Amino acid sequence: SSVQTITGSITDINAAYASTGITGLGDAAVTVTSPSSVADLNTLDGTTTGVITATVTDTDTATLKTLTGTNHDYTITISDTSIAATDLNTIDSKTTVEVNATSVTTITGSIADINTSYSSSGITGLGDETITLSDSTISASDLNTLNTATNGNIDATSVQTITGAIADINTAYALTGIIGLGDETVTVTSPSAV
């Protein structure tokens, strides 16, 4: 097709792709000039392999994580104050544009998923969230890494076993931002002085 880029409202663009009288649009880049719903964008994603540039109107996690495609330039803002790290990472994977997570005040989930969220260059607005961990076993180094990523409290009540070097373990127990520790099984992986 000679058409390289299509620009217009989501209604007009989806109508063009649905038309039996128009062919050859399958890989054109698409710029949607009107803020668009997840449902409409998913319809468009199903008809083109080109990159879609659009602002998403939906802001709730449940809807945003159903976006299809992973190569689009979607401008996304999350309005939920509490989110599971797995969902945050899923939404992050749906767009090449930074996801605005400024409204998020609580993140829940495994420490691996949560640390992935904080290390992502595709998520903005994080830094002072309260964290609730779901892990029963955790490494002290991972816990210390998470503590540097947020100024909020980290609830580690679920943790039953902590592993790691003695220095990392002692650091974790000394941090005031980590709550819920105190009666865990501790496995020291490095030789330690008496």
mmCIF file of N, CA and C in Angstrom, residues 14 29 54 56 64 70 83 85 87 90 92 95 99 102 106 127-128 133 135-136 162-163 181:
data_model
loop_
_atom_site.group_PDB
_atom_site.id
_atom_site.type_symbol
_atom_site.label_atom_id
_atom_site.label_comp_id
_atom_site.label_asym_id
_atom_site.label_seq_id
_atom_site.Cartn_x
_atom_site.Cartn_y
_atom_site.Cartn_z
ATOM 1 N N ASN A 14 -11.667 3.443 12.446
ATOM 2 C CA ASN A 14 -12.233 2.089 12.510
ATOM 3 C C ASN A 14 -13.213 1.847 11.371
ATOM 4 N N ALA A 29 0.912 3.160 9.829
ATOM 5 C CA ALA A 29 0.939 3.757 11.164
ATOM 6 C C ALA A 29 -0.335 4.572 11.346
ATOM 7 N N ALA A 54 -2.129 6.970 20.369
ATOM 8 C CA ALA A 54 -3.428 7.418 20.873
ATOM 9 C C ALA A 54 -3.366 7.691 22.362
ATOM 10 N N VAL A 56 -5.503 7.064 25.754
ATOM 11 C CA VAL A 56 -6.529 6.131 26.225
ATOM 12 C C VAL A 56 -7.420 6.831 27.243
ATOM 13 N N LEU A 64 -7.682 -1.246 31.595
ATOM 14 C CA LEU A 64 -6.405 -0.982 30.931
ATOM 15 C C LEU A 64 -5.609 -2.252 30.655
ATOM 16 N N THR A 70 1.420 -4.774 21.900
ATOM 17 C CA THR A 70 2.496 -4.357 22.812
ATOM 18 C C THR A 70 3.452 -3.354 22.177
ATOM 19 N N ILE A 83 -2.981 -0.900 43.446
ATOM 20 C CA ILE A 83 -2.799 -1.741 42.259
ATOM 21 C C ILE A 83 -1.872 -2.902 42.584
ATOM 22 N N ALA A 85 1.118 -5.276 41.527
ATOM 23 C CA ALA A 85 2.305 -5.052 40.695
ATOM 24 C C ALA A 85 2.211 -5.799 39.370
ATOM 25 N N ASP A 87 -0.425 -6.310 37.604
ATOM 26 C CA ASP A 87 -1.280 -5.520 36.711
ATOM 27 C C ASP A 87 -0.545 -4.282 36.207
ATOM 28 N N THR A 90 1.767 -5.359 33.555
ATOM 29 C CA THR A 90 1.015 -5.711 32.350
ATOM 30 C C THR A 90 0.652 -4.465 31.564
ATOM 31 N N ASP A 92 2.152 -1.590 31.686
ATOM 32 C CA ASP A 92 3.419 -1.046 31.182
ATOM 33 C C ASP A 92 3.818 -1.716 29.868
ATOM 34 N N THR A 95 2.363 -0.452 26.128
ATOM 35 C CA THR A 95 2.692 0.797 25.460
ATOM 36 C C THR A 95 4.179 1.084 25.511
ATOM 37 N N VAL A 99 3.834 5.224 31.396
ATOM 38 C CA VAL A 99 2.536 5.116 32.053
ATOM 39 C C VAL A 99 2.526 6.023 33.284
ATOM 40 N N THR A 102 0.851 8.266 38.939
ATOM 41 C CA THR A 102 0.920 9.228 40.038
ATOM 42 C C THR A 102 -0.162 8.998 41.085
ATOM 43 N N THR A 106 -0.749 2.620 46.845
ATOM 44 C CA THR A 106 -0.481 1.298 47.421
ATOM 45 C C THR A 106 -0.202 0.300 46.305
ATOM 46 N N GLY A 127 7.207 6.409 43.958
ATOM 47 C CA GLY A 127 8.290 6.821 44.842
ATOM 48 C C GLY A 127 7.933 6.890 46.309
ATOM 49 N N ASP A 128 6.640 6.974 46.632
ATOM 50 C CA ASP A 128 6.267 7.070 48.053
ATOM 51 C C ASP A 128 5.056 6.194 48.386
ATOM 52 N N LEU A 133 3.631 -6.848 50.774
ATOM 53 C CA LEU A 133 4.241 -8.015 50.134
ATOM 54 C C LEU A 133 3.380 -9.258 50.321
ATOM 55 N N ASP A 135 4.978 -12.386 49.536
ATOM 56 C CA ASP A 135 5.952 -13.484 49.618
ATOM 57 C C ASP A 135 6.022 -14.078 51.024
ATOM 58 N N SER A 136 6.277 -15.389 51.075
ATOM 59 C CA SER A 136 6.560 -16.018 52.366
ATOM 60 C C SER A 136 8.068 -16.166 52.573
ATOM 61 N N ILE A 162 13.715 -15.225 55.680
ATOM 62 C CA ILE A 162 14.582 -14.253 55.020
ATOM 63 C C ILE A 162 15.925 -14.911 54.764
ATOM 64 N N THR A 163 16.437 -14.750 53.549
ATOM 65 C CA THR A 163 17.729 -15.331 53.196
ATOM 66 C C THR A 163 18.667 -14.235 52.709
ATOM 67 N N LEU A 181 8.355 -7.411 60.465
ATOM 68 C CA LEU A 181 9.396 -8.407 60.688
ATOM 69 C C LEU A 181 9.618 -8.610 62.184
#
